[in-house]
XYZ file of C-alpha atoms in Angstrom:
627
model
C -0.018 -0.029 0.036
C 1.433 3.475 -1.097
C 2.039 6.288 1.358
C -0.944 8.115 -0.216
C -3.218 5.217 0.328
C -2.070 4.811 3.944
C -2.832 8.537 4.613
C -6.217 8.281 2.813
C -7.167 5.276 5.069
C -5.934 6.893 8.261
C -7.513 10.347 7.966
C -10.075 10.163 5.138
C -12.995 8.136 3.908
C -14.297 7.196 0.577
C -17.382 5.405 1.930
C -16.121 1.884 1.041
C -14.800 3.012 -2.394
C -17.893 4.838 -3.787
C -16.706 8.385 -3.402
C -14.691 9.722 -6.278
C -14.458 13.499 -6.575
C -12.301 16.222 -8.078
C -11.975 20.002 -7.376
C -13.408 21.428 -10.692
C -13.450 25.152 -10.085
C -12.389 27.755 -7.418
C -14.505 30.959 -7.867
C -13.346 34.145 -6.143
C -16.256 35.868 -4.418
C -16.233 39.635 -4.250
C -16.807 41.171 -0.786
C -19.952 43.188 -0.308
C -19.398 46.520 1.520
C -22.562 48.247 0.244
C -24.278 48.028 3.588
C -23.264 47.683 7.235
C -25.667 44.597 7.476
C -24.898 43.226 4.071
C -23.815 39.936 5.586
C -20.504 38.162 4.897
C -19.428 35.667 2.238
C -16.389 33.363 1.995
C -13.551 34.583 -0.278
C -13.807 31.598 -2.592
C -16.633 29.222 -3.600
C -15.166 25.765 -4.488
C -17.084 23.524 -6.831
C -16.634 19.669 -6.679
C -17.779 17.126 -9.180
C -18.297 13.665 -7.819
C -18.904 10.323 -9.744
C -22.452 9.321 -9.257
C -23.539 6.462 -6.935
C -26.959 6.163 -5.583
C -25.669 5.419 -2.053
C -23.829 8.612 -1.941
C -26.899 10.774 -1.943
C -27.860 9.066 1.336
C -24.452 9.682 3.084
C -23.164 13.065 1.722
C -24.223 15.879 4.014
C -23.871 19.679 4.166
C -21.412 20.505 6.975
C -19.020 17.607 6.165
C -15.321 18.630 6.032
C -13.249 17.810 2.953
C -9.614 18.224 2.076
C -7.761 18.900 -1.228
C -3.998 19.297 -1.784
C -2.775 22.829 -2.114
C 0.117 24.753 -3.691
C 1.961 25.132 -0.360
C 2.418 21.355 -0.407
C 4.054 21.640 -3.749
C 6.902 23.814 -2.476
C 10.436 22.490 -2.474
C 10.647 22.720 1.287
C 7.476 20.714 1.796
C 8.678 18.041 -0.630
C 12.131 17.804 1.080
C 10.556 17.519 4.497
C 8.031 14.897 3.262
C 5.154 17.214 4.292
C 1.663 17.022 2.660
C -0.700 20.020 2.949
C -4.455 20.003 2.260
C -6.751 22.984 2.183
C -9.739 22.184 4.477
C -13.329 23.218 3.339
C -16.842 22.658 4.647
C -19.515 21.383 2.306
C -22.257 23.985 1.874
C -24.443 22.339 -0.781
C -24.863 18.955 -2.329
C -27.056 18.034 -5.281
C -27.455 15.446 -8.093
C -27.296 16.336 -11.680
C -28.637 14.401 -14.678
C -27.246 15.270 -18.155
C -30.645 14.484 -19.798
C -32.395 17.178 -17.748
C -29.860 19.840 -18.925
C -31.059 19.438 -22.510
C -34.639 20.515 -21.903
C -36.049 24.045 -21.302
C -39.452 25.578 -20.776
C -39.636 26.433 -24.380
C -39.741 22.836 -25.552
C -42.964 20.997 -26.398
C -44.668 20.182 -23.069
C -45.202 16.410 -23.685
C -41.531 16.152 -24.802
C -40.454 17.694 -21.399
C -42.551 15.395 -19.303
C -41.360 12.233 -21.103
C -37.724 13.130 -20.468
C -38.309 14.003 -16.962
C -40.232 10.811 -16.257
C -37.457 8.675 -17.874
C -35.001 10.186 -15.464
C -36.615 8.514 -12.410
C -35.366 5.034 -13.066
C -31.753 6.219 -13.691
C -31.488 7.557 -10.077
C -31.745 3.961 -8.863
C -28.693 2.962 -10.946
C -25.031 3.813 -10.594
C -24.741 5.141 -14.245
C -21.993 7.781 -13.973
C -22.255 8.339 -17.775
C -25.416 10.224 -17.491
C -25.347 11.520 -13.888
C -23.101 13.135 -11.445
C -23.119 14.764 -7.966
C -22.243 18.370 -7.567
C -20.930 19.893 -4.290
C -20.223 23.431 -3.294
C -17.707 23.996 -0.498
C -16.225 26.934 1.423
C -12.562 27.092 2.731
C -12.448 27.446 6.482
C -9.009 29.013 6.472
C -7.152 25.988 7.866
C -4.582 23.677 6.346
C -4.426 19.921 7.254
C -0.675 19.232 7.467
C 0.673 15.718 7.604
C 4.412 15.336 8.385
C 6.816 12.656 7.175
C 5.893 10.448 10.110
C 2.200 10.628 9.069
C 1.250 12.732 12.131
C -1.556 15.292 11.573
C -1.581 18.942 12.540
C -3.980 21.931 11.692
C -2.463 25.301 10.877
C -4.523 28.472 10.510
C -4.427 30.333 7.131
C -5.707 29.916 3.577
C -3.746 28.034 0.954
C -5.043 27.989 -2.680
C -6.153 24.414 -3.511
C -4.950 22.480 -6.594
C -7.857 22.668 -9.159
C -8.415 19.258 -10.707
C -6.939 17.293 -7.754
C -8.673 14.558 -5.842
C -11.148 15.593 -3.063
C -10.974 13.582 0.297
C -13.701 13.631 2.869
C -12.286 13.787 6.430
C -13.370 10.594 8.373
C -15.298 10.453 11.579
C -12.320 9.681 13.796
C -10.275 12.544 12.439
C -13.207 15.027 12.981
C -13.468 13.705 16.540
C -9.873 14.491 17.041
C -10.008 17.949 15.373
C -12.910 19.170 17.493
C -12.402 17.408 20.893
C -8.747 16.536 21.597
C -7.450 19.948 22.714
C -10.767 20.801 24.401
C -10.951 17.668 26.523
C -7.426 18.214 27.572
C -8.057 21.750 28.607
C -11.137 20.891 30.768
C -9.514 17.743 32.158
C -12.009 15.221 30.852
C -10.053 12.141 29.922
C -12.798 9.477 29.762
C -13.239 7.603 26.473
C -17.055 7.080 26.670
C -19.559 9.661 25.939
C -22.992 10.166 27.580
C -25.851 12.727 27.502
C -25.899 12.650 31.271
C -24.528 16.090 32.389
C -22.973 14.732 35.474
C -21.054 12.154 33.634
C -19.970 14.002 30.560
C -19.393 17.806 29.896
C -20.276 17.545 26.240
C -22.924 19.923 24.806
C -24.214 17.550 22.273
C -23.235 15.485 19.203
C -22.134 16.479 15.732
C -24.736 16.642 12.919
C -22.403 14.836 10.519
C -22.230 11.231 9.340
C -25.915 10.891 10.334
C -26.121 7.424 8.695
C -23.204 6.109 10.963
C -24.060 4.520 14.338
C -21.104 6.235 15.907
C -21.870 9.763 17.287
C -19.231 12.294 17.605
C -19.515 14.303 20.920
C -19.022 18.025 20.771
C -17.126 19.771 23.736
C -16.302 23.353 24.388
C -13.851 24.898 26.838
C -16.356 25.747 29.626
C -14.065 28.318 31.327
C -13.519 30.197 28.023
C -17.276 29.828 27.145
C -18.097 31.757 30.382
C -15.219 34.246 30.554
C -15.485 35.383 26.922
C -19.316 35.567 26.769
C -21.664 33.621 24.504
C -24.987 34.060 22.754
C -27.878 31.790 21.874
C -30.171 32.926 19.017
C -33.227 31.046 17.598
C -36.805 31.741 16.871
C -39.530 31.063 19.541
C -39.685 27.316 20.169
C -36.193 26.646 18.850
C -35.001 25.329 22.194
C -33.027 28.324 23.593
C -33.959 27.734 27.300
C -33.438 23.985 26.810
C -29.872 24.446 25.461
C -29.109 27.172 28.134
C -30.154 24.896 31.034
C -28.032 22.099 29.743
C -25.013 24.390 29.393
C -25.632 25.508 32.948
C -25.568 21.968 34.165
C -22.253 21.348 32.423
C -20.791 24.507 33.865
C -21.880 23.751 37.434
C -20.833 20.055 37.469
C -17.659 20.343 35.344
C -15.995 23.602 36.601
C -14.683 23.927 40.045
C -16.563 26.948 41.510
C -18.150 28.913 38.716
C -21.356 30.840 39.746
C -24.376 31.547 37.576
C -26.773 34.391 37.992
C -29.948 33.960 35.819
C -32.311 36.988 35.176
C -35.285 34.926 34.417
C -38.143 37.078 33.080
C -40.112 33.951 31.973
C -39.978 32.263 35.381
C -39.093 28.960 33.722
C -35.573 28.002 35.070
C -36.730 26.872 38.576
C -38.302 23.934 36.807
C -35.852 23.610 33.916
C -33.068 23.316 36.533
C -35.097 21.496 39.186
C -32.701 18.514 39.513
C -29.878 21.042 40.190
C -31.857 23.010 42.834
C -32.503 19.836 44.867
C -28.817 18.708 44.537
C -27.214 19.251 47.905
C -23.751 19.632 46.279
C -24.871 22.839 44.507
C -25.799 25.715 46.932
C -28.480 27.700 45.225
C -31.151 30.405 45.686
C -34.439 31.280 43.869
C -35.499 34.861 44.250
C -39.071 35.736 43.293
C -40.777 39.041 42.534
C -43.318 38.448 45.353
C -43.445 36.279 48.393
C -44.717 32.707 47.862
C -46.355 31.941 51.254
C -46.600 28.168 50.660
C -45.358 25.464 48.272
C -48.455 25.235 46.348
C -48.281 28.993 45.533
C -44.627 28.677 44.439
C -45.427 25.668 42.217
C -48.260 27.654 40.537
C -45.968 30.730 39.835
C -43.364 28.586 37.805
C -43.709 28.018 34.115
C -43.310 24.387 32.969
C -42.687 23.036 29.487
C -45.701 21.821 27.569
C -44.907 18.131 28.004
C -44.834 18.612 31.826
C -47.854 20.791 32.332
C -50.176 17.871 33.290
C -47.488 15.868 35.034
C -48.477 15.705 38.689
C -44.828 14.911 39.733
C -43.632 18.203 38.144
C -45.560 20.240 40.779
C -44.311 17.814 43.431
C -40.737 18.623 42.413
C -41.369 22.331 42.779
C -42.892 21.817 46.226
C -39.824 19.834 47.186
C -37.649 22.768 46.117
C -39.676 25.142 48.241
C -39.335 22.872 51.315
C -35.585 23.119 50.992
C -35.807 26.811 52.112
C -33.949 28.165 49.073
C -36.960 30.170 47.707
C -37.149 33.861 48.875
C -38.434 37.108 47.361
C -36.958 40.455 46.487
C -37.496 43.146 49.006
C -37.674 46.132 46.707
C -37.487 49.143 48.935
C -40.169 51.809 48.502
C -37.412 54.347 48.972
C -33.746 53.787 48.367
C -31.174 54.334 51.118
C -29.689 57.767 50.250
C -25.959 57.443 49.454
C -23.211 59.835 48.327
C -23.296 58.326 44.888
C -26.902 59.099 44.652
C -26.414 62.742 45.553
C -23.467 63.042 43.005
C -25.706 61.374 40.432
C -28.588 63.859 41.042
C -26.138 66.877 40.807
C -24.876 65.604 37.403
C -28.442 65.155 36.139
C -29.222 68.725 37.108
C -26.054 69.933 35.419
C -26.984 68.145 32.312
C -30.301 69.831 32.223
C -28.913 73.347 32.392
C -28.740 75.456 29.278
C -25.225 76.733 28.161
C -26.659 80.326 28.255
C -27.051 79.959 32.163
C -23.347 79.883 33.328
C -24.152 81.080 36.758
C -26.590 78.159 37.295
C -23.759 75.840 36.275
C -21.404 77.548 38.693
C -23.981 77.163 41.564
C -24.364 73.361 41.084
C -20.623 72.927 40.666
C -20.102 74.617 44.025
C -22.476 72.139 45.613
C -20.686 69.316 43.839
C -17.246 70.501 45.071
C -18.733 70.568 48.584
C -19.792 66.927 48.470
C -16.436 65.781 46.999
C -14.614 67.720 49.736
C -16.791 66.219 52.540
C -16.216 62.682 51.202
C -12.510 63.298 51.070
C -12.219 64.791 54.535
C -14.364 62.266 56.264
C -13.326 59.115 54.387
C -16.612 58.498 52.697
C -16.919 56.324 49.639
C -19.770 56.705 47.027
C -21.628 53.569 48.248
C -21.729 54.844 51.947
C -25.062 55.852 53.376
C -25.583 59.580 54.198
C -25.772 60.764 57.772
C -27.819 63.639 59.231
C -24.848 65.878 59.721
C -23.934 65.760 56.062
C -27.562 66.250 54.943
C -27.920 69.375 57.057
C -24.659 70.776 55.723
C -25.757 69.879 52.198
C -28.997 71.758 52.600
C -27.218 74.822 53.923
C -24.598 74.908 51.187
C -27.231 74.339 48.490
C -29.449 77.130 49.685
C -26.396 79.607 49.989
C -25.265 78.711 46.483
C -28.650 79.477 45.021
C -28.506 82.941 46.710
C -24.891 83.583 45.863
C -25.343 83.114 42.126
C -28.891 84.726 42.074
C -30.683 81.603 40.778
C -34.281 82.307 39.773
C -36.784 80.862 42.370
C -38.829 79.351 39.631
C -35.867 77.313 38.276
C -35.867 73.574 38.679
C -32.434 73.637 40.288
C -33.703 76.082 42.905
C -36.427 73.769 43.895
C -33.948 70.806 44.027
C -31.448 72.741 46.207
C -34.077 73.922 48.649
C -35.525 70.427 49.281
C -32.199 68.657 50.278
C -33.279 68.604 53.858
C -35.983 65.992 52.900
C -33.232 63.447 52.600
C -33.387 63.030 56.415
C -36.977 61.631 55.996
C -35.733 59.298 53.194
C -32.991 58.169 55.433
C -35.308 57.411 58.351
C -37.818 55.570 56.085
C -34.978 53.398 54.691
C -33.801 52.599 58.285
C -37.315 51.696 59.403
C -38.045 49.533 56.357
C -39.303 45.996 57.204
C -36.241 43.609 56.689
C -37.922 40.557 55.062
C -37.160 38.701 52.002
C -33.974 39.351 50.111
C -32.498 42.851 49.647
C -30.090 44.060 47.021
C -27.289 43.848 49.694
C -28.270 40.299 50.292
C -27.928 39.455 46.602
C -24.608 41.133 46.463
C -23.386 39.089 49.358
C -24.407 35.956 47.562
C -21.979 36.801 44.744
C -19.163 36.225 47.140
C -20.958 33.530 49.255
C -21.420 29.803 48.848
C -24.223 30.039 46.365
C -23.337 28.852 42.825
C -26.806 29.103 41.195
C -28.882 32.349 41.767
C -32.131 32.469 39.777
C -33.926 35.804 39.821
C -37.394 34.981 38.501
C -39.384 38.130 37.970
C -41.921 39.047 35.255
C -41.587 42.853 35.695
C -39.041 44.085 33.308
C -38.306 47.386 35.056
C -37.545 45.588 38.373
C -35.177 43.241 36.610
C -33.457 45.986 34.710
C -32.890 47.974 37.944
C -31.381 44.815 39.587
C -29.155 44.207 36.449
C -27.818 47.838 36.626
C -27.010 47.534 40.282
C -25.757 43.955 40.447
C -23.496 44.107 37.481
C -22.166 47.479 38.359
C -21.415 46.471 41.975
C -19.755 43.203 40.829
C -17.526 44.880 38.293
C -16.557 47.601 40.786
C -15.643 45.009 43.523
C -13.557 42.952 41.092
C -11.667 45.922 39.791
C -10.972 47.043 43.409
C -9.793 43.663 44.561
C -8.434 42.651 41.128
C -9.931 39.286 41.485
C -10.814 36.780 38.604
C -12.137 33.899 40.693
C -14.636 32.456 41.080
C -16.028 33.120 37.590
C -19.468 34.493 37.578
C -21.753 34.102 34.548
C -24.681 36.629 34.324
C -27.464 35.267 32.082
C -29.828 37.565 30.160
C -32.593 35.430 28.585
C -35.144 37.288 26.468
C -32.403 39.781 25.901
C -34.513 42.135 23.819
C -36.001 43.334 27.089
C -32.589 44.380 28.421
C -30.371 45.474 25.441
C -32.486 46.763 22.667
C -30.907 48.719 19.844
C -32.955 51.832 20.725
C -33.838 52.596 24.288
C -34.302 55.409 26.794
C -34.561 55.808 30.541
C -33.972 52.706 32.670
C -33.750 50.476 29.629
C -30.915 52.543 28.105
C -29.067 52.400 31.484
C -29.562 48.699 31.601
C -28.279 48.246 28.062
C -25.246 50.386 28.914
C -24.590 48.370 32.190
C -24.576 45.071 30.220
C -22.358 46.504 27.539
C -19.904 47.648 30.197
C -20.042 44.298 31.912
C -19.198 42.471 28.673
C -16.435 44.951 27.612
C -14.605 44.953 30.957
C -15.844 41.830 32.726
C -13.579 39.207 31.089
C -10.585 40.821 32.687
C -12.032 40.046 36.039
C -13.709 36.679 35.549
C -17.142 38.094 34.875
C -19.034 36.597 31.851
C -22.319 37.109 30.074
C -24.731 34.938 28.247
C -27.255 36.533 25.780
C -30.307 34.689 24.400
C -33.152 35.982 22.084
C -35.346 35.320 19.149
C -34.807 38.701 17.512
C -31.083 39.440 17.324
C -31.768 42.305 14.762
C -33.272 44.308 17.636
C -30.304 44.069 19.982
C -27.528 46.643 20.928
C -24.811 45.763 18.463
C -21.937 46.928 20.712
C -23.079 44.131 23.161
C -23.064 41.542 20.289
C -19.582 42.466 19.302
C -18.330 41.255 22.666
C -19.514 37.669 22.278
C -16.949 35.122 21.386
C -19.179 31.926 21.071
C -22.471 31.656 19.366
C -25.243 28.982 19.180
C -27.434 29.753 16.241
C -30.758 27.949 15.533
C -33.477 28.584 13.068
C -33.885 32.306 12.244
C -36.729 32.589 9.760
C -36.282 36.259 9.073
C -33.572 36.914 6.479
C -32.642 40.197 8.150
C -31.812 38.335 11.373
C -29.531 35.906 9.601
C -27.878 38.851 7.800
C -27.062 40.546 11.167
C -25.663 37.253 12.476
C -23.582 36.841 9.288
C -22.225 40.455 9.488
C -21.730 40.426 13.284
C -19.971 37.061 13.559
C -18.411 36.536 10.128
C -20.338 33.337 9.230
C -21.081 32.838 5.590
C -24.730 33.271 4.583
C -24.841 29.972 2.730
C -23.924 28.231 5.912
C -26.518 30.115 7.905
C -29.289 29.230 5.470
C -28.769 25.608 6.428
C -30.125 26.350 9.840
C -33.654 26.876 8.274
C -33.830 23.050 7.981
C -32.988 22.520 11.686
C -35.473 20.996 14.011
C -35.600 22.380 17.664
C -32.426 21.347 19.389
C -30.204 21.657 16.417
C -27.632 24.432 16.390
C -24.846 26.031 14.328
C -21.959 26.462 16.822
C -19.044 28.739 16.061
C -16.470 30.275 18.446
C -13.385 32.467 18.234
C -11.814 30.833 21.307
C -13.803 27.889 23.027
C -13.955 25.203 20.329
C -11.356 22.902 18.802
C -10.970 25.003 15.603
C -11.371 28.732 16.079
C -14.117 30.534 14.048
C -15.129 27.254 12.158
C -18.962 26.868 12.210
C -20.140 23.327 13.000
C -23.640 21.821 13.104
C -24.646 20.023 16.401
C -27.519 18.365 17.995
C -27.695 19.515 21.602
C -28.497 17.093 24.407
C -32.127 17.443 25.483
C -32.600 19.038 28.830
C -36.177 17.545 29.095
C -34.672 14.052 28.930
C -32.650 14.938 32.105
C -35.783 16.260 33.805
C -37.840 13.138 32.769
C -35.166 10.940 34.160
C -35.009 12.956 37.421
C -38.900 12.763 37.753
C -38.824 8.985 37.161
C -36.282 8.633 39.994
C -38.472 10.669 42.288
C -41.428 8.498 41.421
C -39.404 5.348 42.269
C -38.315 6.910 45.572
C -41.948 7.651 46.529
C -43.174 4.152 45.789
């Protein structure tokens, strides 16, 4: 057996001798810069002609990876070192072609057209390569497969022009497994040979949608630490399985990282059930924070949304009652009045300054004098922005504010005059905050959880404004604390499901502040071990500055062309690859990552493990225990 044949048998497959294909054309594709959202396309479209065989149409699939020798492998140095180089491509389209059909057109006599078309049908059942062939279109993924003189394989990033007319090889299932998983499994310390959908036994996210006719399934792994730290997004239409995928990713993160924490902003109130097996696990300290107090287990069970298949399952409600009995369910004590802080006073002054017209310089001077007083007081008394005000400061602030209005002759009808002369009312706000009933869970309690034993914190609230306010305060405080201490551990993942509620492209008021807070978290957080997860069905409506911070993407079916174009433009995924997602059933995803997968920036099709299977198994175990 020749060296070429040994190589082909080791790394490639010809499906038992039936695949014979050559690279027929390499067509340069012009970049489209006519619009910011024009989408992206690969630089080259490679056309492959394959000898027809009826079995091939059952095994060839879009998404398969192929290899063709390239010009770098023809260099003198490569030949001297015994190196072979192949350009790697991903198949984007596969279709059969019959020569007889190419000879007819709509202008021909209708019965003549029908007779030829009908005569084609029996041919498909033969292996007649004289009248039929298979056409494939493929896109280079900007990697070379390099085989050294010892026959060892390596992947090197970069595009090499393939040899037109040379033989096409399909990369076999074992090589694909090695490409995607070898380095990742080593990075996350998973050395077992077996694979399992059980999240406690195996950190895989699913299996590869490739070689579907094969009994062997290729697991797909991601570097969980990089997935969290460098942010990820999940995008699919309603019913595409976003929450299902996220809950399974959360299980993998909790069970296969040492101490990573997850904070879920759950506007749909669905994760207490989707992660019910985790919440009852004594090894995972957790907390569920509701919008209003659930006075008993039945009330809690009624407030939680369950998937359609579990709505009539009696045990599903029993599981939620069991979670309630664990004393991990609380509610958010949203104060009717906030405790006044120095940071709040400074923010109010800046808001007043922002509203003063430039033709009122004396008004600006008056507010700046008040601001200088606050800054000097904090400096002299060792106060920090988050510290609570005291009565002595409030009395001095009221005096200085009133004097500043008189000194700079501020009109009594001006808004800043009214603000300055009401600073004494902060004493009342301070007293109300001190006398507030301490029940439930305050913002301070939640902040303490971020550095406490809790690893899973689910904030389930249906009121968007309440969640937005919490997001602003929690992410800001976490980022400020990490910067001050310069800590990167433990990693904390903040999850924003239904992200269109929190980071819309156009917003004002609290929503705009929330969007800016999340943008700041994703821009700066990875330096301090703070990650973000974004999930939505309408990616086109999101703040693009946030999208640009994501390093890993799970993309399901997006029926609207504009959404796919935004994905293509934002994440540099070819539109012809994205169009394949239109065929996906719920639970199938296109996965691409700049940093967390075996090959950077190479899109792959996966079938995610089903979270509902985990819940069904968990419920079955509970039923057995109760018998």
